[in-house]
Coordinates of C-alpha atoms and ligand atoms in Angstrom, one line a residue:
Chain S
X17 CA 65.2 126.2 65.1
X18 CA 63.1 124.2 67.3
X19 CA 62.0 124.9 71.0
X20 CA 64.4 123.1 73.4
X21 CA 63.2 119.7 74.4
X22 CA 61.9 119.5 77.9
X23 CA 63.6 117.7 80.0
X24 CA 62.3 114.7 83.2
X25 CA 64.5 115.1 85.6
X26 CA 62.5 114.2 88.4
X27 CA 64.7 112.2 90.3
X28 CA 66.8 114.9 91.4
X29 CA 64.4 115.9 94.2
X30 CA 64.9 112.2 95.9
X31 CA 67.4 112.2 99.0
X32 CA 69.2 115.0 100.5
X33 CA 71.5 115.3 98.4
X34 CA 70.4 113.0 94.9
X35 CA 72.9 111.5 92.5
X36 CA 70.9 110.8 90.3
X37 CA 68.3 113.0 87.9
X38 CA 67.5 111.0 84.7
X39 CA 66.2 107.4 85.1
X40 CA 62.6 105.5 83.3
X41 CA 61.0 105.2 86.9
X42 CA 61.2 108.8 87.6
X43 CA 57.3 108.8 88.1
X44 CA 58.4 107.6 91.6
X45 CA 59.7 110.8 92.5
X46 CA 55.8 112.1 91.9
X47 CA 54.1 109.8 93.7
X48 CA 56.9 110.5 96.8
X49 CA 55.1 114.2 96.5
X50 CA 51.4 112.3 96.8
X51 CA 52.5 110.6 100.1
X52 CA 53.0 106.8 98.6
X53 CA 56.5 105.2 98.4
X54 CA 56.4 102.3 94.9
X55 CA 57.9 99.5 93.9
X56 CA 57.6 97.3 90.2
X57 CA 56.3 94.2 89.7
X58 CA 57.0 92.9 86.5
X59 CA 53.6 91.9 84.6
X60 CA 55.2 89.1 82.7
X61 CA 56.8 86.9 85.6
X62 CA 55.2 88.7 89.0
X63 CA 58.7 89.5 90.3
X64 CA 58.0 92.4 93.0
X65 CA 61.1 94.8 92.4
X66 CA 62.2 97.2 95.5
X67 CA 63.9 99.6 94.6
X68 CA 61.7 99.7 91.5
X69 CA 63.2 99.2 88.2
X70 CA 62.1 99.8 84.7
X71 CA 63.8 96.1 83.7
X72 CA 63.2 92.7 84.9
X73 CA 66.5 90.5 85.1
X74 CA 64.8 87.6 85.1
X75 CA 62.4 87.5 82.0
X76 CA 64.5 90.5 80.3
X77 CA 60.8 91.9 79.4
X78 CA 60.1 95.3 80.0
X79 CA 56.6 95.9 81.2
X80 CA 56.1 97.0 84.8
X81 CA 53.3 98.1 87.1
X82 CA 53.7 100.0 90.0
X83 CA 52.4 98.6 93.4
X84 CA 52.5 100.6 96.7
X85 CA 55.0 99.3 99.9
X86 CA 52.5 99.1 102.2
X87 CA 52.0 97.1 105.6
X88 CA 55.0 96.2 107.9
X89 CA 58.2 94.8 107.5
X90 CA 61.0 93.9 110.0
X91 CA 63.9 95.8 111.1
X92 CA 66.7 93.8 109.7
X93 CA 69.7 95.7 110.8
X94 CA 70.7 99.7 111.6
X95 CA 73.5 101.7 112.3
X96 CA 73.3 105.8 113.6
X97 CA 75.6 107.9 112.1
X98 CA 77.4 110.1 114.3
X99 CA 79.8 111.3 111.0
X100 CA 78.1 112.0 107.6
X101 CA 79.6 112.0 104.1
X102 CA 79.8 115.6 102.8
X103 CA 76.4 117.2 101.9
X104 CA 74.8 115.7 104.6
X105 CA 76.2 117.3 107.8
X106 CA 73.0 118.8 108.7
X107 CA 70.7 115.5 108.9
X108 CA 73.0 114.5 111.9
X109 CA 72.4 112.3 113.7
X110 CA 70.4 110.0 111.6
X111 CA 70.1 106.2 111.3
X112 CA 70.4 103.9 107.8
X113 CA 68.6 101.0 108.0
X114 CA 66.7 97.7 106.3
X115 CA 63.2 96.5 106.1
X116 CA 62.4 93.2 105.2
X117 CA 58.7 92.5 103.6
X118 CA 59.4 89.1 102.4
X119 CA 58.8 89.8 99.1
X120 CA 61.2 92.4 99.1
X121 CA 63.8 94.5 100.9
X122 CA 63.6 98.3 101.9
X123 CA 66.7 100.2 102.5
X124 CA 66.4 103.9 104.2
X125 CA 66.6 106.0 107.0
X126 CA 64.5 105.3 110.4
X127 CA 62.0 108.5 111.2
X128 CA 64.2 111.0 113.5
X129 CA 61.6 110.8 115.8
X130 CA 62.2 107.2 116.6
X131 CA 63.8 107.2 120.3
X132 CA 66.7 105.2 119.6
X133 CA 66.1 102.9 123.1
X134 CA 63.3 102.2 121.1
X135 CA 64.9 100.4 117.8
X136 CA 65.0 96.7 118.6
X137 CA 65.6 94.1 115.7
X138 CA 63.3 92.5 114.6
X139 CA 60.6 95.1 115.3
X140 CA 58.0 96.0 112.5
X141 CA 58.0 99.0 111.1
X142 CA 56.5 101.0 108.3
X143 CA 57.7 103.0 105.4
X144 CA 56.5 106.0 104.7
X145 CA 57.0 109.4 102.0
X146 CA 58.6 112.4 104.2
X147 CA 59.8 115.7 103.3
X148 CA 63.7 116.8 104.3
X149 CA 63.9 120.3 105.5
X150 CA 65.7 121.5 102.3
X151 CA 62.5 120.4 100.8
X152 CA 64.2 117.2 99.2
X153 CA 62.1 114.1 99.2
X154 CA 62.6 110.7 100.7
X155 CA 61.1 107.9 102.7
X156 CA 61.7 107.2 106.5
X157 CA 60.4 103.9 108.7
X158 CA 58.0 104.7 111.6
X159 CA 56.8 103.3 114.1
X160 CA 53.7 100.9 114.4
X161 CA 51.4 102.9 116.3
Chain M
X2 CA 99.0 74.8 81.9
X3 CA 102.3 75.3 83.6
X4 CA 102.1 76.8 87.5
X5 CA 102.0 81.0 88.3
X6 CA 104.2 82.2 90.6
X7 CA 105.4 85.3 92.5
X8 CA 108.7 86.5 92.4
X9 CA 108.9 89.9 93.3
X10 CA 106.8 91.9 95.6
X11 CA 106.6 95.6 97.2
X12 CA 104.9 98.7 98.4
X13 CA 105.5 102.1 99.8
X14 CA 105.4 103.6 103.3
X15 CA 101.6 104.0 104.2
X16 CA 101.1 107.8 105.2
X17 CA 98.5 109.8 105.8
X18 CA 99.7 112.5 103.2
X19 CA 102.5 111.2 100.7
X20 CA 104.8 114.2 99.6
X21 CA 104.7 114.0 96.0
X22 CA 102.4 113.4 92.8
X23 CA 100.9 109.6 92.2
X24 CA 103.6 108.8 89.3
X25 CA 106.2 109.2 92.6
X26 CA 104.1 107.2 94.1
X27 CA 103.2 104.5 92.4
X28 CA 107.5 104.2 91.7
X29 CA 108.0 103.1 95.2
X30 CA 106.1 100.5 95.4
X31 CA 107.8 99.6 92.0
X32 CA 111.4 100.3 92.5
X33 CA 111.2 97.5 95.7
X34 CA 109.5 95.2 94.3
X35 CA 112.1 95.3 90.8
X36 CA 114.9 95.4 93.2
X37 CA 113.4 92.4 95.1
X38 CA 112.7 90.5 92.0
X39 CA 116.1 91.7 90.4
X40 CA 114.6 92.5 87.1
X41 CA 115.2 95.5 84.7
X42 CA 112.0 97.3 83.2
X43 CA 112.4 95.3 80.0
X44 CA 112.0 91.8 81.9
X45 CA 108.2 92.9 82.4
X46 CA 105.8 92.4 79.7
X47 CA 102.4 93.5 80.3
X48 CA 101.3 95.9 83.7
X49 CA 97.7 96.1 85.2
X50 CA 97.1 99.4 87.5
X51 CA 94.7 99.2 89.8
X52 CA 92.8 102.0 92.1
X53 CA 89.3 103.5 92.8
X54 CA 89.1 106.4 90.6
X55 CA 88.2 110.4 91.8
X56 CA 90.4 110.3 94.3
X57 CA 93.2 112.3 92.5
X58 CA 92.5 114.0 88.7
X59 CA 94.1 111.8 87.0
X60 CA 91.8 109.7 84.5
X61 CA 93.5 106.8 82.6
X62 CA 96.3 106.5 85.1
X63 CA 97.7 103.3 83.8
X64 CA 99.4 105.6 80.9
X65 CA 101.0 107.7 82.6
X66 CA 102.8 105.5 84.8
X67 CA 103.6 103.1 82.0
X68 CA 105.6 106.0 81.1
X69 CA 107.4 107.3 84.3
X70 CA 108.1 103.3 84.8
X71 CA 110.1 102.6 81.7
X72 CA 107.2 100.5 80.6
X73 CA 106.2 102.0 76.8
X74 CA 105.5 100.2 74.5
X75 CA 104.5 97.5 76.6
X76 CA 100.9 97.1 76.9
X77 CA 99.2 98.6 79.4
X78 CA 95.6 98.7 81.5
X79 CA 93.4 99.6 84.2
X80 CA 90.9 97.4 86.5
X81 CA 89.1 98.5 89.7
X82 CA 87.0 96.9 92.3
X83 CA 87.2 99.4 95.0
X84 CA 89.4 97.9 97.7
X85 CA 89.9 95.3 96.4
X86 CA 91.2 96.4 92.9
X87 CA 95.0 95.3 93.2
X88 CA 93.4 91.7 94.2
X89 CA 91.4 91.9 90.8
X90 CA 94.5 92.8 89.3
X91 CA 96.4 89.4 90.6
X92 CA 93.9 87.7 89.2
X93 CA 94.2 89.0 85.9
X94 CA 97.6 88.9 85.6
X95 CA 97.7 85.7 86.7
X96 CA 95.1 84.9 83.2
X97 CA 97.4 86.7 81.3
X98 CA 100.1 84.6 81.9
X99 CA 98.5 81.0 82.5
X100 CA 97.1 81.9 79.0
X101 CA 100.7 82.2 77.6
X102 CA 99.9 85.9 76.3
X103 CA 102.3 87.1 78.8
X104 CA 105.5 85.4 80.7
X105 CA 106.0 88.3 83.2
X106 CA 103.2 91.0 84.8
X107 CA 103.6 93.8 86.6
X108 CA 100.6 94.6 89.2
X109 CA 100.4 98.0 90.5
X110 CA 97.8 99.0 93.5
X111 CA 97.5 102.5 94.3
X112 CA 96.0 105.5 95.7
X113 CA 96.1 108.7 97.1
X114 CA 93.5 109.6 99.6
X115 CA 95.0 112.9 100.7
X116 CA 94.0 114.8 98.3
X117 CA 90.7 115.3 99.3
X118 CA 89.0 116.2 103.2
X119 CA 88.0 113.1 104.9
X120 CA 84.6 114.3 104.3
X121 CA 85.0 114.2 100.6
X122 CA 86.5 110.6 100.6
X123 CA 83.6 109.5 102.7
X124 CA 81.3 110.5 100.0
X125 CA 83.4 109.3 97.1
X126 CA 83.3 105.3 99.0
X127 CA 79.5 106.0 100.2
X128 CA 79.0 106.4 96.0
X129 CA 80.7 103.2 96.1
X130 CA 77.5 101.8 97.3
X131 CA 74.1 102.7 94.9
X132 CA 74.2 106.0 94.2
X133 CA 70.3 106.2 93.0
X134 CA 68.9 104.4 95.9
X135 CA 71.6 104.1 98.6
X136 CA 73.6 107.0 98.9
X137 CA 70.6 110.1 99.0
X138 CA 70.3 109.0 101.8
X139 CA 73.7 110.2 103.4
X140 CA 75.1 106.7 103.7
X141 CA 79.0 105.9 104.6
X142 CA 81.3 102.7 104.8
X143 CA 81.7 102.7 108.4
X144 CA 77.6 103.1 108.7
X145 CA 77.5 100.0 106.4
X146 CA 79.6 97.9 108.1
X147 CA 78.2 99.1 111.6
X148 CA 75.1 97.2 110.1
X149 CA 76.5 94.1 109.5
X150 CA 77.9 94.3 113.3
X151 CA 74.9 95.2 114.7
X152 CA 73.1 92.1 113.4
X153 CA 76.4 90.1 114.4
X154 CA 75.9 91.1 117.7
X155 CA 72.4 90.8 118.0
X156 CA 72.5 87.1 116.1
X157 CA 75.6 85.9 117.9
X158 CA 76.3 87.7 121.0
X159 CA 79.4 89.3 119.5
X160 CA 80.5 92.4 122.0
X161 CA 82.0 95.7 121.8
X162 CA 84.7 94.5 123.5
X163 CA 85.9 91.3 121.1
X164 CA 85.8 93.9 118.7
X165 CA 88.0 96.2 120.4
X166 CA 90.5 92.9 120.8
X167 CA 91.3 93.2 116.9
X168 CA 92.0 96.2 117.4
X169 CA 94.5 95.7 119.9
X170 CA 95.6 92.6 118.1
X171 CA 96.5 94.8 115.1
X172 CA 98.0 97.5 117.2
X173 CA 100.5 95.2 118.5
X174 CA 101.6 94.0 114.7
X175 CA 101.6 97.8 113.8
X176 CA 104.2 98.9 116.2
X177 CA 106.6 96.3 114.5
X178 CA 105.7 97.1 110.7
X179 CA 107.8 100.6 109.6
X180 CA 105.7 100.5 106.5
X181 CA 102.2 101.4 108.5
X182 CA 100.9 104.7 108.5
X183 CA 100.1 104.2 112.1
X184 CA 102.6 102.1 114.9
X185 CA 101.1 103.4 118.0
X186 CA 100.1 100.5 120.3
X187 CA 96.5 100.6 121.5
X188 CA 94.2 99.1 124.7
X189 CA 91.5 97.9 126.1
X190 CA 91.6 100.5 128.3
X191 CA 91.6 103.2 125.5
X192 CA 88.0 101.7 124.0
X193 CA 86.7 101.5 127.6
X194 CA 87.6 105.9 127.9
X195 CA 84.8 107.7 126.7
X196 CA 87.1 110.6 126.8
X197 CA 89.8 108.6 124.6
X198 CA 89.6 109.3 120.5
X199 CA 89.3 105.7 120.2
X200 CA 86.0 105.2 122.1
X201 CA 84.2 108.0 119.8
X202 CA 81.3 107.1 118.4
X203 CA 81.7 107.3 114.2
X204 CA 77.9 105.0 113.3
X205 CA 76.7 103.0 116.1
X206 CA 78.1 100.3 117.4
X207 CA 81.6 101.0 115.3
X208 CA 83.7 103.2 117.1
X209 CA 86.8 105.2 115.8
X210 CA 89.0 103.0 116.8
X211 CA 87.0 99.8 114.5
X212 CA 88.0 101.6 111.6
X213 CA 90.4 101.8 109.5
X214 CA 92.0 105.3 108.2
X215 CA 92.3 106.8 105.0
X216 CA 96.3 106.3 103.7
X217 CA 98.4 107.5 100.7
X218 CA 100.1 104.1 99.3
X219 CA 101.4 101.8 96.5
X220 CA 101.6 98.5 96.4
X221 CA 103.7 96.3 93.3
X222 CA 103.3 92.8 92.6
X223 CA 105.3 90.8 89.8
X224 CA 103.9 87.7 88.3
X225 CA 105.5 85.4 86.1
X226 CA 105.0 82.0 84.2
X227 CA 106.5 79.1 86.0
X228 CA 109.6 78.9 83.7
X229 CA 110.5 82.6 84.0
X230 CA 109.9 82.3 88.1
X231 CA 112.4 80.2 88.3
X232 CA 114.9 81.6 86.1
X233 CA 114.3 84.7 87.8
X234 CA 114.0 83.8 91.3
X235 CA 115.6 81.3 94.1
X236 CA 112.2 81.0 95.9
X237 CA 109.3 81.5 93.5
X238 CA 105.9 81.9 95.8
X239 CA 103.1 80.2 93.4
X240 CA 99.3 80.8 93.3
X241 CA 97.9 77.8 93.9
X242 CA 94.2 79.4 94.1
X243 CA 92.4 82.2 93.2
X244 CA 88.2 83.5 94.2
X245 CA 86.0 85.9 93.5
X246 CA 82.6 86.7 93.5
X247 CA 79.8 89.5 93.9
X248 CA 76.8 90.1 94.9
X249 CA 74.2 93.1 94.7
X250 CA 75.3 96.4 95.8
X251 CA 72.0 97.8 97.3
X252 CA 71.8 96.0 100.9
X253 CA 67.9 95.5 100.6
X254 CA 69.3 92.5 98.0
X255 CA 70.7 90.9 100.3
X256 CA 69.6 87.9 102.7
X257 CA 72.4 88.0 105.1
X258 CA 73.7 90.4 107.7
X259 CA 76.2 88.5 110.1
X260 CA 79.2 87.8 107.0
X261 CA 79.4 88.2 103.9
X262 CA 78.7 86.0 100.8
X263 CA 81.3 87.0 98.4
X264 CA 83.4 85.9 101.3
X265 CA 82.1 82.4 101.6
X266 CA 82.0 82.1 97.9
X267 CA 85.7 83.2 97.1
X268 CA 87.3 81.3 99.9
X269 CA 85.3 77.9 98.6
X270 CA 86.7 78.6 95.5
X271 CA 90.3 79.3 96.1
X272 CA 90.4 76.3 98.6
X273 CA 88.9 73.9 96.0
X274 CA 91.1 75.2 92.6
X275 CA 94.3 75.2 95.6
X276 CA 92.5 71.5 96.2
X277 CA 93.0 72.3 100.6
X278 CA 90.8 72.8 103.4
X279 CA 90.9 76.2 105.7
X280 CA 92.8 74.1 108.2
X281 CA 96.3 74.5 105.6
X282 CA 96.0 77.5 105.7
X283 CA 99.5 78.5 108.2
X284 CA 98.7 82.6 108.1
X285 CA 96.4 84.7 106.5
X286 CA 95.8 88.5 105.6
X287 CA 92.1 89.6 105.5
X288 CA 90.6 92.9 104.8
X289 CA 90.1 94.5 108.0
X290 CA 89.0 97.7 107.1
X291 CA 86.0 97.6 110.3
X292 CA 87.3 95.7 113.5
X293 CA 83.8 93.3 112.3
X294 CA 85.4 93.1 109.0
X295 CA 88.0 90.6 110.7
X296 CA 85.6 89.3 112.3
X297 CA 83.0 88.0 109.9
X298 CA 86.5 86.8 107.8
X299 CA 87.5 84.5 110.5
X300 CA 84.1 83.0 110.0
X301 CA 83.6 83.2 106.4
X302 CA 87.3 82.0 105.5
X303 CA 86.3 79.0 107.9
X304 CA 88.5 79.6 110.3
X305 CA 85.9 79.4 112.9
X306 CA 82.1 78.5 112.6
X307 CA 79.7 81.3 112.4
X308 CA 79.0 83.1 115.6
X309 CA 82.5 81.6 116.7
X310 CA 84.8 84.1 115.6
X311 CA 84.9 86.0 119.2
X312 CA 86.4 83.0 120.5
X313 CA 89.4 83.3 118.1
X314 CA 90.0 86.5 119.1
X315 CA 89.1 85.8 123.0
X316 CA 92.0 83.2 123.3
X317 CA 94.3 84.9 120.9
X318 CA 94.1 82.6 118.4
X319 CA 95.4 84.9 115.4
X320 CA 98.2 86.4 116.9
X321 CA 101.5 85.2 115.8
X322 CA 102.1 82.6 117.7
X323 CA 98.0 81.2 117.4
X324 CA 96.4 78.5 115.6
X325 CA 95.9 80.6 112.4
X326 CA 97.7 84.3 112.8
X327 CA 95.7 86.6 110.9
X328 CA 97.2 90.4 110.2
X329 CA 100.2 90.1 111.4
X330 CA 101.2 93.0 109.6
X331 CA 98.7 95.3 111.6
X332 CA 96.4 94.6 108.7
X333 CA 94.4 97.9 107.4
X334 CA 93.7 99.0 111.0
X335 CA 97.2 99.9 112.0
X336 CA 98.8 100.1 108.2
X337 CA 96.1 102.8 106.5
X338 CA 94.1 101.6 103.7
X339 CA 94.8 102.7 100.6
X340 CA 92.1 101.7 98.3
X341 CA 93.8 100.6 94.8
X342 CA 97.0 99.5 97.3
X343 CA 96.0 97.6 100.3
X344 CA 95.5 94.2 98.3
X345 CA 99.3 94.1 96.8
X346 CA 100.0 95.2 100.8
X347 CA 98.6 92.2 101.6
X348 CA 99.8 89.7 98.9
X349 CA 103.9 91.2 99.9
X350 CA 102.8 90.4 103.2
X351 CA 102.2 86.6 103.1
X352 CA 104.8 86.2 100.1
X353 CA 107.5 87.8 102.9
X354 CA 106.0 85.3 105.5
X355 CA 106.1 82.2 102.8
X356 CA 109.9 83.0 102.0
X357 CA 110.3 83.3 105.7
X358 CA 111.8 86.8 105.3
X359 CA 109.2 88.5 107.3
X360 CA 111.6 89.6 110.2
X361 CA 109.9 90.8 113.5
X362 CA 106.6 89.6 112.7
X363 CA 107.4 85.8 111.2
X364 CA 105.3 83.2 111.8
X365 CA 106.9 79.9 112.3
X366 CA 107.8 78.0 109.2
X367 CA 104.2 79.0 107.4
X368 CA 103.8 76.3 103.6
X369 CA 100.1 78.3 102.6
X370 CA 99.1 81.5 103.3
X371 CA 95.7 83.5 102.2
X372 CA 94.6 86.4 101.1
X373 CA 91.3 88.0 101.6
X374 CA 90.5 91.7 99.9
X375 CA 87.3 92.7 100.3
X376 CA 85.7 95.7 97.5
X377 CA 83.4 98.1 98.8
X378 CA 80.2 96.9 101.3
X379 CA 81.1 93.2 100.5
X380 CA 80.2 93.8 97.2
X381 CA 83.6 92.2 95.4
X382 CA 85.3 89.4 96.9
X383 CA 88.6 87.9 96.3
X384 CA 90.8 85.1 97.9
X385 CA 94.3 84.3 96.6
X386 CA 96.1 81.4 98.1
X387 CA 99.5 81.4 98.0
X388 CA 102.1 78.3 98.8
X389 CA 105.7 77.4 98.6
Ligands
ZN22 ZN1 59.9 89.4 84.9

């Protein structure tokens, strides 16, 4: 018979814990490991698409290009977790948060070496690839200098 | 189209761990709201279940309780929306029966949280939320909600403290409500302890005491055509207007942060289908689940203009005897929240109030009361207003 088919399961190496292993844009999880967090655009209407999809909703066409989040966006709101969901006890404490870039939103974690009477509203920060200590991959926002 | 009404309503003690299986459940809820309704089992024509499944092993519930119910060979079917499923389930047996495919529904809300650590049932509601993009990263629905009061503090001045009011305010309705999971009263003072369980920190700025807890419940809620309402019942409470919208479940598509749209949305279009303004509106039930939760709702709902909602809660506004009482019950903060119940909870609530039969905690004389049942982050939202 024939040889088993390989299977892409990238995406289970995104997050602590990922939910996730099958999915068209998986060839974000490989560019996570090269140090550069993508979006899509679709090629048809422009659309910029964080988190990146392989679908646009609003021309229905299929045909994306990947462009890095780069620059600064604002820190639209955040909240430290004191309490995590099961799976993630040991990333305590860590903060959830949202970037704004105008084009597009960013939702992740802020860097854990952020001082906390440093996270202000408002503030620009940057998004960046980061390794989690079980060797998971994810993205965190830093600081601006 | 002839009118919808309500004529029997019910729902179980709220407990932190229920001592039987969900069929046992799911029979209290039933067995008051039959008895308050005065119907036999073959009086109901169609039933809708409604939960959040993985909480308990059962998949396909709606079959099994069909069965322990006495309701074969009616038919039979499940709809969720997270917290706000048993809402969702008004609303579609009220369809059911405005399209003359059924005369009499029976709506049945439930779950049971107990089954599984707290823990565990934060991670089943944080997969809630988008489980490719959102939840890897360790995400929870008091860490959500903390969000949305974080930029409702920061846009608006909101405080800690107006906060911990609704708190209090739902403490006080909890002590008088023997169906709530928990009737202790609660302070100011409490919040202000650093030492005191309330003042822990769970994801900054919510507290322990601005959340809700997990709950074992039931909820039932009987809907019939106008004809059969009032042949069944002396005072019929009809559904004069029903919302509900969504909106995208990862936050980073969304533009706001200080209420929530499927909120605004739902509310605008109960109110116009009811054909009133938020200033009818005599008492309301909204989803509380975060002390902010009640917050944003005063605003959204219109009950207050954005930003104003602290002043509601400053001068006591929705307590009883307020310009709009709001959770008069104790809401989810005092009663538990079980998921698939809380919205039936809710709905018996202001049907209780609009019959005047709501003992301890009646408001005076109420003609219109709302319901707002919110599904996961804001994600679903429903509003059901309910009149004489
Ligand atoms: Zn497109």
């Amino acid at each position: 018979m024939g040889k088993k088919k390989e299977v892409d399961d990238r995406f289970k190496k995104f997050g602590t814990v990922s939910f996730a292993a099958i999915t068209k844009i998986n060839d974000f999880v490989t560019s996570l490991e090269e140090g550069k967090v993508m979006g899509t655009r679709c090629t048809d209407c422009g659309m910029m698409l964080f988190p990146p999809r392989a679908d646009c909703h609003q021309c229905l066409a299929s045909n994306m290009e990947w462009f890095e989040v780069s620059g600064t966006g604002k820190l639209v709101t955040y909240s430290k977790l004191e309490y995590a969901p099961m799976g993630f006890k040991e990333d305590l404490p860590y903060s959830i948060a949202v970037l704004d870039y105008g084009d597009y939103k960013v939702f992740g974690r802020i860097a854990s070496d952020v001082p906390e009477d440093q996270i202000k509203l408002g503030m620009e920060m940057k998004t960046v690839a980061n390794e989690l200590p079980n060797k998971q991959l994810n993205y965190v926002f830093q600081q601006i200098g | 189209m002839g009118k919808v009404g309500i004529i029997g309503v019910g729902q179980s003690t709220f407990v932190r761990q229920y001592p039987g299986s969900i069929r046992e459940l799911v029979f209290e809820g039933f067995k008051e709201a039959m008895q308050d309704a005065q119907l036999t089992t073959k009086d109901i024509d169609a039933s809708v279940v409604c939960s959040a499944p993985e909480y308990d092993k059962q998949r396909s519930p709606a079959g099994v309780f069909a069965e322990y119910l006495g309701l074969n060979p009616q038919p039979t079917f499940y709809v969720e929306t997270l917290c706000s499923s048993s809402s969702t389930g008004l609303k579609l047996a009220y369809s059911l029966v405005a399209s003359g495919l059924h005369d009499v529904v029976a709506v049945l809300g439930f779950q049971k949280m107990s089954e599984i650590s707290s823990a565990e049932s934060q991670e089943r509601m944080g997969r809630g939320a988008d489980i490719q993009w959102e939840s890897p990263f360790g995400t929870m629905m008091p860490a959500y909600y903390a969000m949305y009061a974080n930029a409702h503090m920061e846009t608006y001045g909101t405080t800690p403290e107006d906060l911990a009011m609704i708190r209090v305010k739902a403490g006080t309705y909890g002590q008088l409500n023997d169906k709530a999971a928990f009737r202790k009263g609660i302070t100011m003072e409490m919040f202000a302890d650093p030492e005191n369980r309330m003042a822990g920190p769970v994801a900054s700025p919510l507290r322990t005491g601005d959340c809700c807890a997990n709950a074992d419940g039931s909820s039932c809620v009987i809907v019939a055509s106008e004809e059969k309402a009032k042949a069944f019942s002396k005072k019929p409470i009809w559904i004069l207007g029903l919302g509900a919208a969504s909106t995208t479940v990862n936050l980073a598509g969304r533009d706001l942060f200080t209420g929530l749209t499927v909120a605004q949305q739902a509310a605008q279009q109960a109110y116009q289908m009811a054909g009133i303004t938020p200033k009818e509106i005599d008492v309301a039930e909204v989803h509380d689940c975060f002390t902010i939760a009640e917050m944003m709702a005063y605003e959204n709902l219109g009950f207050a203009e954005p930003g104003q909602g602290k002043e509601l809660i400053r001068a006591k506004e929705t307590y009883k005897e307020g310009r709009i009482p709001v959770n008069v019950d104790g809401g989810l903060l005092s009663k538990g929240h079980p998921i698939g119940a809380t919205g039936g909870s809710q709905i018996r609530t202001i049907v209780l109030q609009l019959r005047g039969e709501a003992g301890d905690i009646q408001v005076k004389d109420p003609e219109i009361g709302l319901v707002h049942n919110i599904g996961g982050v804001g994600l679903y939202g429903n509003v059901t207003v309910l009149g004489r």
